[in-house]
Tab-separated table of C-alpha atoms and ligand atoms in Angstrom:
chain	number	residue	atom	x	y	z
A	726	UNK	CA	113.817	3.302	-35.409
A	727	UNK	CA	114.924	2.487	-32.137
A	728	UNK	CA	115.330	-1.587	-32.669
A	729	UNK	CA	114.016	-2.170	-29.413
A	730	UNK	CA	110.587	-0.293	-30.459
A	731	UNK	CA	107.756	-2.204	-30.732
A	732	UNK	CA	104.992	-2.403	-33.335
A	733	UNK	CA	101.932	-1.755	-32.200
A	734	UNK	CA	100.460	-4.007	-35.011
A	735	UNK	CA	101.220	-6.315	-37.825
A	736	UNK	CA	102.546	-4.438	-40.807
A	737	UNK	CA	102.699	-6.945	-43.116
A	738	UNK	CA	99.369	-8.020	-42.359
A	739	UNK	CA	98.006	-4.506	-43.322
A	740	UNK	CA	100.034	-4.123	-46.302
A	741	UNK	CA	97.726	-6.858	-47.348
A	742	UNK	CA	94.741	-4.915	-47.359
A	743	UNK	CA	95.938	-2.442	-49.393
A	744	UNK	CA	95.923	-3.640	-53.561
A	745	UNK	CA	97.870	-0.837	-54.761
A	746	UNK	CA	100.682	-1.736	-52.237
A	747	UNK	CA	101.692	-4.271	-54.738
A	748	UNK	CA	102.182	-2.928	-57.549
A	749	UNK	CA	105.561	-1.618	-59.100
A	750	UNK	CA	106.433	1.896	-60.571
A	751	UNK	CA	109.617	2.025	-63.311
A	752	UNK	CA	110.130	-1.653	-61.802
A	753	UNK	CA	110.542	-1.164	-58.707
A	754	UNK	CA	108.119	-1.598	-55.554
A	755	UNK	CA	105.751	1.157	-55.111
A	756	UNK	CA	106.764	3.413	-51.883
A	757	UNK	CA	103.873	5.886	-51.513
A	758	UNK	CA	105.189	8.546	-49.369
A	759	UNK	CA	102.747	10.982	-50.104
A	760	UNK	CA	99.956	10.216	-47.979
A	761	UNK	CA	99.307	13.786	-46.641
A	762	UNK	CA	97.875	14.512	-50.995
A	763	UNK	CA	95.961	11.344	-50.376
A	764	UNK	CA	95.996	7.958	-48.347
A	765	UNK	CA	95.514	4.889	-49.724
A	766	UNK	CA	92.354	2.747	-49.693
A	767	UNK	CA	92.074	-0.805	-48.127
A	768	UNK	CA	90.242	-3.279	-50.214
A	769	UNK	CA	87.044	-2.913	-47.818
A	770	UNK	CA	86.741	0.744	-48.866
A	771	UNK	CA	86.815	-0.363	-52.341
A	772	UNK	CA	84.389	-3.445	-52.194
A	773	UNK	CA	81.744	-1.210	-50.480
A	774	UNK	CA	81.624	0.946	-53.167
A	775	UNK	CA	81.488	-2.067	-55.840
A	776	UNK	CA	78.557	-3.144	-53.119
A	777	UNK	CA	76.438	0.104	-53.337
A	778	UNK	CA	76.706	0.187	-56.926
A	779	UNK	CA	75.679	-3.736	-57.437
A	780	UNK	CA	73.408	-4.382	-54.971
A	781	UNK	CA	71.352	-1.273	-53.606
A	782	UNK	CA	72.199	1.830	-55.706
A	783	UNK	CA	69.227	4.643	-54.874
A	784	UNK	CA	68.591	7.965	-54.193
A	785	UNK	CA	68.725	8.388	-50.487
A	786	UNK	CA	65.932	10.318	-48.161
A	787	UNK	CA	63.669	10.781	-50.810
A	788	UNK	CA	62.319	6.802	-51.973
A	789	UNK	CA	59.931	4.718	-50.259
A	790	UNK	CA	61.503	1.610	-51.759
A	791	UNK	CA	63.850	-0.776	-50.447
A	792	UNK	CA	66.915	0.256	-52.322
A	793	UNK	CA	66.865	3.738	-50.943
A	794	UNK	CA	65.687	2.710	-47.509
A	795	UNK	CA	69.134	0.487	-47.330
A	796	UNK	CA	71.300	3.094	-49.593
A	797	UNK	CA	69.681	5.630	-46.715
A	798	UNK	CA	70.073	3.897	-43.159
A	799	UNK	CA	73.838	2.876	-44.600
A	800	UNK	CA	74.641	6.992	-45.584
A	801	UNK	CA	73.315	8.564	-42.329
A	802	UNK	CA	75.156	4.957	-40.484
A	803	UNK	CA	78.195	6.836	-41.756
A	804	UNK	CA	77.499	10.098	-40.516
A	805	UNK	CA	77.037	8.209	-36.994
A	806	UNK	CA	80.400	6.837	-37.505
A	807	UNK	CA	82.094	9.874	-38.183
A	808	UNK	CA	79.778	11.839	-34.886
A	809	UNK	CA	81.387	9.021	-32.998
A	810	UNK	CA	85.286	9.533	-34.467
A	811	UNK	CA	85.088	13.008	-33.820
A	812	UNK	CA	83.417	13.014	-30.396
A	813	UNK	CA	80.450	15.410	-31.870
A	814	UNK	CA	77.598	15.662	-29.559
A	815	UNK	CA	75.026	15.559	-31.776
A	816	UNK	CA	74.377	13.387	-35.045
A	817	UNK	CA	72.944	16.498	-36.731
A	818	UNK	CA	76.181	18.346	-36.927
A	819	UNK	CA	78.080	16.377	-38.579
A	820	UNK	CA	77.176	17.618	-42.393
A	821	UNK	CA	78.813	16.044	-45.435
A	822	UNK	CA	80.618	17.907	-48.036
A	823	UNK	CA	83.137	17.114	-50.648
A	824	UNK	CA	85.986	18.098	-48.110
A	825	UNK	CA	87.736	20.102	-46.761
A	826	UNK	CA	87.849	22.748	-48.979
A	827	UNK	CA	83.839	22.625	-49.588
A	828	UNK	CA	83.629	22.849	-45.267
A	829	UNK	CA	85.631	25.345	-45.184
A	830	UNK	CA	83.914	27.272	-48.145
A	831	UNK	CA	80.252	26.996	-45.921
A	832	UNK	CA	81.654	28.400	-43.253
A	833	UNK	CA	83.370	31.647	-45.164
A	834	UNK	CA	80.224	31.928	-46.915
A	835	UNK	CA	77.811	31.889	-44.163
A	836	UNK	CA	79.876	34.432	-42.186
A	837	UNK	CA	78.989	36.877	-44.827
A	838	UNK	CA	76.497	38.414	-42.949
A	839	UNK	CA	77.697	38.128	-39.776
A	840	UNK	CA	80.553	40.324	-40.138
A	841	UNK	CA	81.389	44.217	-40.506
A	842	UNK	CA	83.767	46.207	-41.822
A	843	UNK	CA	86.737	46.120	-39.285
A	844	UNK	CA	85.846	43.110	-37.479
A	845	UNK	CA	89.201	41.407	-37.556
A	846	UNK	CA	89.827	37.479	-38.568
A	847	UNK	CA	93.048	35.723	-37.374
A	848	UNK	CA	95.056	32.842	-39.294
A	849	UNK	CA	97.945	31.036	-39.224
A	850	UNK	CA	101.147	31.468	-41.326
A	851	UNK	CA	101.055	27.726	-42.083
A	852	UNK	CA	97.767	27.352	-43.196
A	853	UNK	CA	96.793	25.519	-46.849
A	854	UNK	CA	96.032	27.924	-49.149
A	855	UNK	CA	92.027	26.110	-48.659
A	856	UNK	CA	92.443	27.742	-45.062
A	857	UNK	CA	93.775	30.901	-46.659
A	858	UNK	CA	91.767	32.126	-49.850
A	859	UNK	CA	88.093	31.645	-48.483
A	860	UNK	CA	88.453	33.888	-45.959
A	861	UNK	CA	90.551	36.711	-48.162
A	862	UNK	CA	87.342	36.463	-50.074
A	863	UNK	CA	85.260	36.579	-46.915
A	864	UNK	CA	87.321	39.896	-45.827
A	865	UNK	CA	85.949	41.448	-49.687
A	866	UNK	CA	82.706	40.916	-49.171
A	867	UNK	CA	82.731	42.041	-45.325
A	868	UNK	CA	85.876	44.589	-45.487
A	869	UNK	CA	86.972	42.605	-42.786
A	870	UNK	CA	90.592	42.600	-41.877
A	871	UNK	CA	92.590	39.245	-42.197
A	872	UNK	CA	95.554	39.049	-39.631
A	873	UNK	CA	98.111	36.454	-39.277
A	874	UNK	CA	99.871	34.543	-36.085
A	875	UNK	CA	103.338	34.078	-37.224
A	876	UNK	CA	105.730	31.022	-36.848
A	877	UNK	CA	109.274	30.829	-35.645
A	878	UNK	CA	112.131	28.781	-37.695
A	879	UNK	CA	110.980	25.514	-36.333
A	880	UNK	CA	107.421	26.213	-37.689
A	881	UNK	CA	106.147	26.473	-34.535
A	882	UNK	CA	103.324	29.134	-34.190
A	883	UNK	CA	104.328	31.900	-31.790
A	884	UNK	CA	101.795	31.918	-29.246
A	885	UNK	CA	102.489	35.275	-28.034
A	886	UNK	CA	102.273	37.170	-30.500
A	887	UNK	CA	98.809	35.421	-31.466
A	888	UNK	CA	97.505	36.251	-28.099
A	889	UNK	CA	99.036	39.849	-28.777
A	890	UNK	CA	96.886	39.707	-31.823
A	891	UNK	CA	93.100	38.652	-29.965
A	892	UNK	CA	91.100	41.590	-28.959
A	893	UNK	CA	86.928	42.514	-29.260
A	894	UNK	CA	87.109	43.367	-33.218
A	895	UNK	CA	88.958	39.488	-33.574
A	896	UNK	CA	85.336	37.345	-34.535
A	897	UNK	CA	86.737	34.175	-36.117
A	898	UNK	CA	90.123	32.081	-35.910
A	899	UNK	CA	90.997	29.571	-38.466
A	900	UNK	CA	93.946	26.731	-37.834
A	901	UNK	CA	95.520	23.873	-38.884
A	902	UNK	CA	95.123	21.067	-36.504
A	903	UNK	CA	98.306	19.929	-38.027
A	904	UNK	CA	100.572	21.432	-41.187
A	905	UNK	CA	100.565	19.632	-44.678
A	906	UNK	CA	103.756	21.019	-45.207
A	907	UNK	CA	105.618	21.035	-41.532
A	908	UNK	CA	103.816	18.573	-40.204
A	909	UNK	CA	103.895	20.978	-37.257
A	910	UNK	CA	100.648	19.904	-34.556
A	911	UNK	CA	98.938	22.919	-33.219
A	912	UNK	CA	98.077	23.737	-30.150
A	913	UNK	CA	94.546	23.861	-31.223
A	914	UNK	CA	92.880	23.348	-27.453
A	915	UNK	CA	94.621	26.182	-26.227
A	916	UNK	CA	94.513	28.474	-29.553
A	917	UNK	CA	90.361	27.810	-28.889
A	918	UNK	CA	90.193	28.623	-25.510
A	919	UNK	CA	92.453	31.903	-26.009
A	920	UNK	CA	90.134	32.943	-29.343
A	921	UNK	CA	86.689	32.097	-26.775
A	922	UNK	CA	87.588	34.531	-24.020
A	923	UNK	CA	87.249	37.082	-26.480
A	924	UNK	CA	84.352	35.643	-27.813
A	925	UNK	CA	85.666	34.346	-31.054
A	926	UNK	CA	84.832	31.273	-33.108
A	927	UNK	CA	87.142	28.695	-34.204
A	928	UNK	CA	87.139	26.762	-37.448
A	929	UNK	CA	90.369	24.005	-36.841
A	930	UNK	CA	91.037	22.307	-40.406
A	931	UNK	CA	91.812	18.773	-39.811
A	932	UNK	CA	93.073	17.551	-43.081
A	933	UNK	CA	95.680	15.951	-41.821
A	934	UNK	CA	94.895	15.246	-38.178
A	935	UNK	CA	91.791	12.806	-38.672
A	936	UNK	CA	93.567	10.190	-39.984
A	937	UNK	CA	97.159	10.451	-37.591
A	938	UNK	CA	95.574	11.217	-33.974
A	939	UNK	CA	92.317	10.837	-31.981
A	940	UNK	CA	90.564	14.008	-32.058
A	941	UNK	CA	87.519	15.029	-29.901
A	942	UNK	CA	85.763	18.191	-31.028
A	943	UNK	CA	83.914	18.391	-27.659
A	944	UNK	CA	87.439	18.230	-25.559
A	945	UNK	CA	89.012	20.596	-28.213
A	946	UNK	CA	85.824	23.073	-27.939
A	947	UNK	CA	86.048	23.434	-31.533
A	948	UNK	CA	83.478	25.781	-32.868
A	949	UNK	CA	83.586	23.951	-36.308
A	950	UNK	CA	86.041	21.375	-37.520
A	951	UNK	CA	86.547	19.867	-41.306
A	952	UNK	CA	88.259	17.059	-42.712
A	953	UNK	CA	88.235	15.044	-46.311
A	954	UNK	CA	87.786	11.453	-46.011
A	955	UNK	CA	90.559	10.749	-48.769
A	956	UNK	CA	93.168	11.481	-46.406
A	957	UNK	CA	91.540	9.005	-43.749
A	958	UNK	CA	91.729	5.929	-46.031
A	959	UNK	CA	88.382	7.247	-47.709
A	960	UNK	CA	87.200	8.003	-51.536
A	961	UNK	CA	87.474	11.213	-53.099
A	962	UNK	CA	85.052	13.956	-53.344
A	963	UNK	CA	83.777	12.954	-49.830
A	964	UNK	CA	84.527	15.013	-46.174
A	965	UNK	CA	82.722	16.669	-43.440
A	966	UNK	CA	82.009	19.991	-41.721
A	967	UNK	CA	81.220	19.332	-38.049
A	968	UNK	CA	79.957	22.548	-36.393
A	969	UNK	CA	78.251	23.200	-32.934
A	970	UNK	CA	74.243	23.144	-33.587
A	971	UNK	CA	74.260	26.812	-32.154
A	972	UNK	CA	76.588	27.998	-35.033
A	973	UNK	CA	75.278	25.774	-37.990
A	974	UNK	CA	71.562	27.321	-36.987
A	975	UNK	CA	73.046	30.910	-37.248
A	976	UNK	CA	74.747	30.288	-40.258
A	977	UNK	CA	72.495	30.891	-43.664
A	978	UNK	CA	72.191	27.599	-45.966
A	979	UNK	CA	75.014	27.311	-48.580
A	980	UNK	CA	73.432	25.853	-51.440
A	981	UNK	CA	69.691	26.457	-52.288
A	982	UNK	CA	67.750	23.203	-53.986
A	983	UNK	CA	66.549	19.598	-53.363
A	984	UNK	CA	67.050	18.191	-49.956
A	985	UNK	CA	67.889	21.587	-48.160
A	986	UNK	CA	64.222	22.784	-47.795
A	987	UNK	CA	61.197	21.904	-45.845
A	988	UNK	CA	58.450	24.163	-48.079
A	989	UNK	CA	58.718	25.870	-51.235
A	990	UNK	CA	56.311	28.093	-52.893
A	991	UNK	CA	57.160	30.580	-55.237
A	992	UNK	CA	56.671	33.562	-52.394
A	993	UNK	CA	58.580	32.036	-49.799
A	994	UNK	CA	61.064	29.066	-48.953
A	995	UNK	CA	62.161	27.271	-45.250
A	996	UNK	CA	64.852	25.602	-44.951
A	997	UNK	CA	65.516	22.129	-43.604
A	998	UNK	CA	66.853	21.085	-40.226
A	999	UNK	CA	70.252	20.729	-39.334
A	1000	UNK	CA	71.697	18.755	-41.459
A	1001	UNK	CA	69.847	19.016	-44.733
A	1002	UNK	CA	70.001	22.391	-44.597
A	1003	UNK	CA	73.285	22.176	-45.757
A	1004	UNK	CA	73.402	19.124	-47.743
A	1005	UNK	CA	71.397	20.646	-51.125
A	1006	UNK	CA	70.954	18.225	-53.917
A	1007	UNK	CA	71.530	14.207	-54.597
A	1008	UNK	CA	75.176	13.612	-52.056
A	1009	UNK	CA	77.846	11.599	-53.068
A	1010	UNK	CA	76.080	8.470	-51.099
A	1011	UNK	CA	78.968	5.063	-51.990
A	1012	UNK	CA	81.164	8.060	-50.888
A	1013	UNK	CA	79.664	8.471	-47.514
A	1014	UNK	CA	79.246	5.042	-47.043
A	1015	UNK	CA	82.731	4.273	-48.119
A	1016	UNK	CA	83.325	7.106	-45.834
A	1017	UNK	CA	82.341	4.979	-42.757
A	1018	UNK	CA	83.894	1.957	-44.060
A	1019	UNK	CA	87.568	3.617	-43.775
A	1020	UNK	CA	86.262	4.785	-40.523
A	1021	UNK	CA	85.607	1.507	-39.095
A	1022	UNK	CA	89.215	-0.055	-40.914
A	1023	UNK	CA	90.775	2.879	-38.801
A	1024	UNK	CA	89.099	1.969	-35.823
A	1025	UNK	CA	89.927	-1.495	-36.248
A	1026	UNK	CA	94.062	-0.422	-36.193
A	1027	UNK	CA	93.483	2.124	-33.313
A	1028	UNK	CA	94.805	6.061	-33.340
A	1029	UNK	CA	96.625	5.617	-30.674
A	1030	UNK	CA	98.667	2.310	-32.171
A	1031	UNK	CA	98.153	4.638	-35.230
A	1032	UNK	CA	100.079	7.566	-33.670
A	1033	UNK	CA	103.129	5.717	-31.863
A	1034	UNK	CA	103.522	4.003	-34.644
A	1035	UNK	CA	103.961	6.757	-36.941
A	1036	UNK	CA	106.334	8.775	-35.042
A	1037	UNK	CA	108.445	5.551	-34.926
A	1038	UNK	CA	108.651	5.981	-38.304
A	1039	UNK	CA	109.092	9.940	-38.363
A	1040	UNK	CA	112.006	9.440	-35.835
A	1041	UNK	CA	113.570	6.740	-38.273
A	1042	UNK	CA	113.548	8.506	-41.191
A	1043	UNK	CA	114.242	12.157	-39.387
A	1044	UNK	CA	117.488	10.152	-38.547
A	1045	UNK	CA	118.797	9.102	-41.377
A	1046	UNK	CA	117.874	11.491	-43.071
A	1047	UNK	CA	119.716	14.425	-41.186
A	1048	UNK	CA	122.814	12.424	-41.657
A	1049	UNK	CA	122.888	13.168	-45.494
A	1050	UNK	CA	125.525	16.622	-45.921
A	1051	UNK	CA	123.546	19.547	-47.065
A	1052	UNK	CA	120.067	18.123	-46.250
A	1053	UNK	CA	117.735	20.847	-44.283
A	1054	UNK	CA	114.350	19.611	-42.779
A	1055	UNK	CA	112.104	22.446	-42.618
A	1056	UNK	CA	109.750	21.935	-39.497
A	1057	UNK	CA	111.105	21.234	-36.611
A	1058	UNK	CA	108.595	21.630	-34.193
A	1059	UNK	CA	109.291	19.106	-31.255
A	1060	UNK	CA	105.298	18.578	-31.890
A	1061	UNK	CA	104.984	16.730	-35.017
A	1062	UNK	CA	103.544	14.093	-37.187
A	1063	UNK	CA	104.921	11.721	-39.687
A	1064	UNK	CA	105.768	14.787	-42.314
A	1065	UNK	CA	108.886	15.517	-43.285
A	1066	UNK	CA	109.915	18.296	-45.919
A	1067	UNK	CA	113.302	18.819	-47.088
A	1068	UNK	CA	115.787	20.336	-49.699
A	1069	UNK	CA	119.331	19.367	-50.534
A	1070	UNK	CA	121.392	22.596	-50.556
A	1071	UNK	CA	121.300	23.912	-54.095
A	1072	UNK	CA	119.076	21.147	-55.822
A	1073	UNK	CA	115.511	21.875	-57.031
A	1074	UNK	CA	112.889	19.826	-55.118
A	1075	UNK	CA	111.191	18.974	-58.131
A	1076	UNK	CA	114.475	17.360	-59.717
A	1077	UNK	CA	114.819	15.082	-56.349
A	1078	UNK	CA	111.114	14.233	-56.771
A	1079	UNK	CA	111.752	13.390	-60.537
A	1080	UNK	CA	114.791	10.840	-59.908
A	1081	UNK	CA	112.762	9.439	-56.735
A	1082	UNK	CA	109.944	8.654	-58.955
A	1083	UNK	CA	111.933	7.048	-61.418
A	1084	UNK	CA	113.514	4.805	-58.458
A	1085	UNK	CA	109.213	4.020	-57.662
A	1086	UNK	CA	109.206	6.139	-54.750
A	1087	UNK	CA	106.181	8.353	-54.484
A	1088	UNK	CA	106.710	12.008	-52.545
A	1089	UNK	CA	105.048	15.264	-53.795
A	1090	UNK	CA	107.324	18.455	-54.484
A	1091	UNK	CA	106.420	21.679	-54.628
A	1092	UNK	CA	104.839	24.507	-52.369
A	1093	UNK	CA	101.875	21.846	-50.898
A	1094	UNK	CA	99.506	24.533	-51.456
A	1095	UNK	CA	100.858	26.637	-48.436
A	1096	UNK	CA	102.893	29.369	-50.122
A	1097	UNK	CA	103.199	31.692	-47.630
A	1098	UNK	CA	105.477	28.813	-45.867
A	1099	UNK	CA	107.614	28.582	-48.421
A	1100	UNK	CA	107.901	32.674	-48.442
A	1101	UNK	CA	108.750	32.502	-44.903
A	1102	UNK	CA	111.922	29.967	-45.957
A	1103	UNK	CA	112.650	31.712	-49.006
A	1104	UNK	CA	112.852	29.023	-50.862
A	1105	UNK	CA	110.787	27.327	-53.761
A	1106	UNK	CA	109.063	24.411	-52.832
A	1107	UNK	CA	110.842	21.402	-50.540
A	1108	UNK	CA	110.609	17.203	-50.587
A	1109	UNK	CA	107.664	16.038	-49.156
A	1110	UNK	CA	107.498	12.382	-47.377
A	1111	UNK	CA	104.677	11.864	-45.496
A	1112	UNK	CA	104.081	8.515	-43.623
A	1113	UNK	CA	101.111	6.262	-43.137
A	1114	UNK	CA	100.783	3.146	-40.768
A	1115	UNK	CA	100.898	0.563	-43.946
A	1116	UNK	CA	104.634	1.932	-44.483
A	1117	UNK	CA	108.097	0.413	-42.935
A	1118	UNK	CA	111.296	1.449	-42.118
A	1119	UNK	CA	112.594	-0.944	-45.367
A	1120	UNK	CA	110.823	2.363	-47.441
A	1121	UNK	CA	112.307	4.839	-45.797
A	1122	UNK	CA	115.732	2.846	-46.037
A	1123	UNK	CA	114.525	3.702	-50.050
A	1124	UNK	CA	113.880	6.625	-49.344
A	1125	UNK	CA	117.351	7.567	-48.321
A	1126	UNK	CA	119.311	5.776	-50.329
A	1127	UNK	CA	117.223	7.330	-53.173
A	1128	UNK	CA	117.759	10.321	-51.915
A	1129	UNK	CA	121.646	10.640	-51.389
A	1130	UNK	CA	121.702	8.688	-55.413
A	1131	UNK	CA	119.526	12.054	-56.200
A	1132	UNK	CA	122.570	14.091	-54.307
A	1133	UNK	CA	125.081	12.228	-56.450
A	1134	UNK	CA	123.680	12.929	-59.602
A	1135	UNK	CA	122.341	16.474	-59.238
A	1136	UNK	CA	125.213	18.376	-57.247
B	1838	LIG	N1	96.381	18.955	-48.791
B	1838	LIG	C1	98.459	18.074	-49.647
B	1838	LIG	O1	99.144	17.495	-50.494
B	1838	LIG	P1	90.879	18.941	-49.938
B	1838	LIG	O2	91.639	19.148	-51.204
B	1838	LIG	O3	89.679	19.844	-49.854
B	1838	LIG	O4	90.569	17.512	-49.648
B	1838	LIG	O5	91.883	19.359	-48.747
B	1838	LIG	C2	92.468	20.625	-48.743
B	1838	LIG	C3	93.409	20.749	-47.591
B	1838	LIG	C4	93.086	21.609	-46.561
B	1838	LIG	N2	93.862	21.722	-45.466
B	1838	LIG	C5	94.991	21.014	-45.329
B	1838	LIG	C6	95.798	21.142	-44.082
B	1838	LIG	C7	95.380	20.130	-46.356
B	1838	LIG	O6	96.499	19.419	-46.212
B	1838	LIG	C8	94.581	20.008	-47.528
B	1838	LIG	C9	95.004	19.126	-48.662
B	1838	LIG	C10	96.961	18.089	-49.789
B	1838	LIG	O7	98.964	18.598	-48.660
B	1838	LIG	C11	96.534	18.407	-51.189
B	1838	LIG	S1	96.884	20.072	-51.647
């Protein structure tokens, strides 16, 4: 990092709110460098969960009592918080699911009738395999045709060709905001407007955007956008699927029981407004309101102290890391976030991993769930370290000097 960079906020301070930041691994300090798998949660995320659970655990929409009167107004408080994150319009289109995946799942399955054989659906060549296999399946039922933009050797998308690749058969587009594996940031504003003048809608998957950048669904034009709340400083099993009201009321419910109707008889069943009608059964209510608890701890910090801060740290480590002999960074993209994967020439990822974990450091090896990346490379798997704003430049100083001890031993 440049030395005269400065910190948009107290580090050390914020490392405080974080429990698990002080613990060791094989006796050393935990580094956790794997925060695009899963962030870690500040101490308010956990205590409002202890809260729900000890002081007003209910069913929500459904009791007349106090408990689920409070365990209600604080759930649907959270989906507020997130309408307001995301820029959404409307409170009503913001619908929780378990993440990403799930969002992504409702929208595959409710274009099943909205497609024909031969309609054509574009994605990216960096997508998560989430962002991949849904709509393969989607293209079964539909005999749709999947077709993909390719990337360059930066892992850059090639714009072109993707514009090459829109015509009056292309009815969806799904991708990344930003790459789990690259790190790569779309162009996602421009990739919309492109996919809408052929009439197209656009499902951007925000997994790893929400918690690194501000992002404003109305600006973007996104027809629907997803993200998982674990990545944003959130619990597990906990995300959302924001979609325009105009698409979410075309789109057939997901799930069919409690919550998601408004009559049932045995001849005939309605459906619920926007957004029951997608929310069938009892949610995962401390996770929603944990949800909006990471939301406001977020808020509190700032994206945009978030962001510089972050590719402070991406520029430090990209650094030092390129001066190791025999280190490759795959994704290159001059538009990037705090994601860096790499191999050492002829060393397996997983065996860096292995002697990085034993030295406490926390990355994630492997193909990150985006195979068709790692086809493109030709290579296994890489390194993963991905940053967060509770981690320094002393880590990544760990980081490297883990790293080149990983070269010594293994080459
Ligand atoms: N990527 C990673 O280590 P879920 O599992 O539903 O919360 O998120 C899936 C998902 C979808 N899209 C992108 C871009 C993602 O990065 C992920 C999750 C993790 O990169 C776990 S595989």
């Amino acid at each position: 990092m440049n030395q005269t960079a400065k910190i948009p906020f107290d580090v050390t301070a914020i490392r405080k709110d974080f429990p698990i930041l002080k613990r060791e691994v094989n006796g050393y300090p935990l580094v956790y460098f794997d925060n695009a798998a899963t962030s870690q949660k500040p101490q308010v995320v956990i205590d409002s969960i202890v809260d729900y659970y000890s002081n007003y655990n209910a069913n929500i929409h459904r009791g007349v009592h106090a408990l689920s009167q409070e365990a209600t107004d604080a759930y649907e408080a959270a989906r507020k918080k997130i309408q307001k994150y995301i820029g959404a319009e409307k409170q009503h289109e913001v619908i929780f699911t378990s993440g990403t995946t799930h969002s992504i799942n409702i929208v595959a399955n409710g274009f099943s009738n909205l497609l024909q054989e031969g309609d054509e659906i574009v994605v990216s060549a960096m997508e998560h395999h989430s962002n991949i296999v849904p709509w393969q399946m989607l293209c079964q039922r539909t005999g749709a045709v999947l077709k993909v933009i390719p990337m360059n050797e930066e892992g850059a998308l090639q714009m072109q060709q993707y514009k090459s690749l829109l015509n009056s058969k292309t009815k969806l587009v799904f991708v990344n905001h930003i790459s789990n594996a690259l790190g790569t940031i779309n162009p996602v504003k421009e990739i919309i407007a492109l996919a809408h003048q052929h009439g197209a809608a656009v499902l951007i998957d925000g997994a790893q955007a929400c918690a690194h950048q501000q992002v404003d669904v109305q600006d973007l034009d996104a027809d629907f956008y997803v993200s998982s709340a674990h990545k944003m400083c959130g619990p597990t099993g906990i995300g959302f699927l924001y979609g325009k009201e105009s698409w979410l009321n075309k789109l057939p419910p997901y799930q069919g029981g409690g919550e998601m109707i408004k009559e049932v008889s045995f001849e005939k069943t309605t459906y619920a407004e926007l957004p029951h009608k997608f929310e069938a059964g009892t949610p995962n209510v401390s996770g929603g309101i944990a949800f909006g608890i990471a939301i406001d701890y977020l808020n509190s910090i700032g994206l945009e102290a978030i962001a510089a801060y972050e590719q402070q740290l991406l520029e430090y480590a990209t650094k030092q890391l390129l001066e190791i002999p025999g280190l490759r960074i795959y994704g290159t993209s001059a538009d990037k976030t705090s994601v860096i994967s790499f191999n050492l020439e002829g060393v397996h990822p997983y065996d860096v991993g292995t002697i990085l974990d034993k030295l406490g450091i926390a990355v994630r090896t492997g193909h990150h769930c985006a195979q068709p990346i790692m086809d493109f490379y030709q290579i296994p798997g890489t390194v993963r370290a991905s940053f967060s704003f509770y981690n320094t430049t002393e880590e990544i100083d760990r980081l490297v000097a883990g790293v080149k001890r990983a070269q010594q031993m293994l080459s």
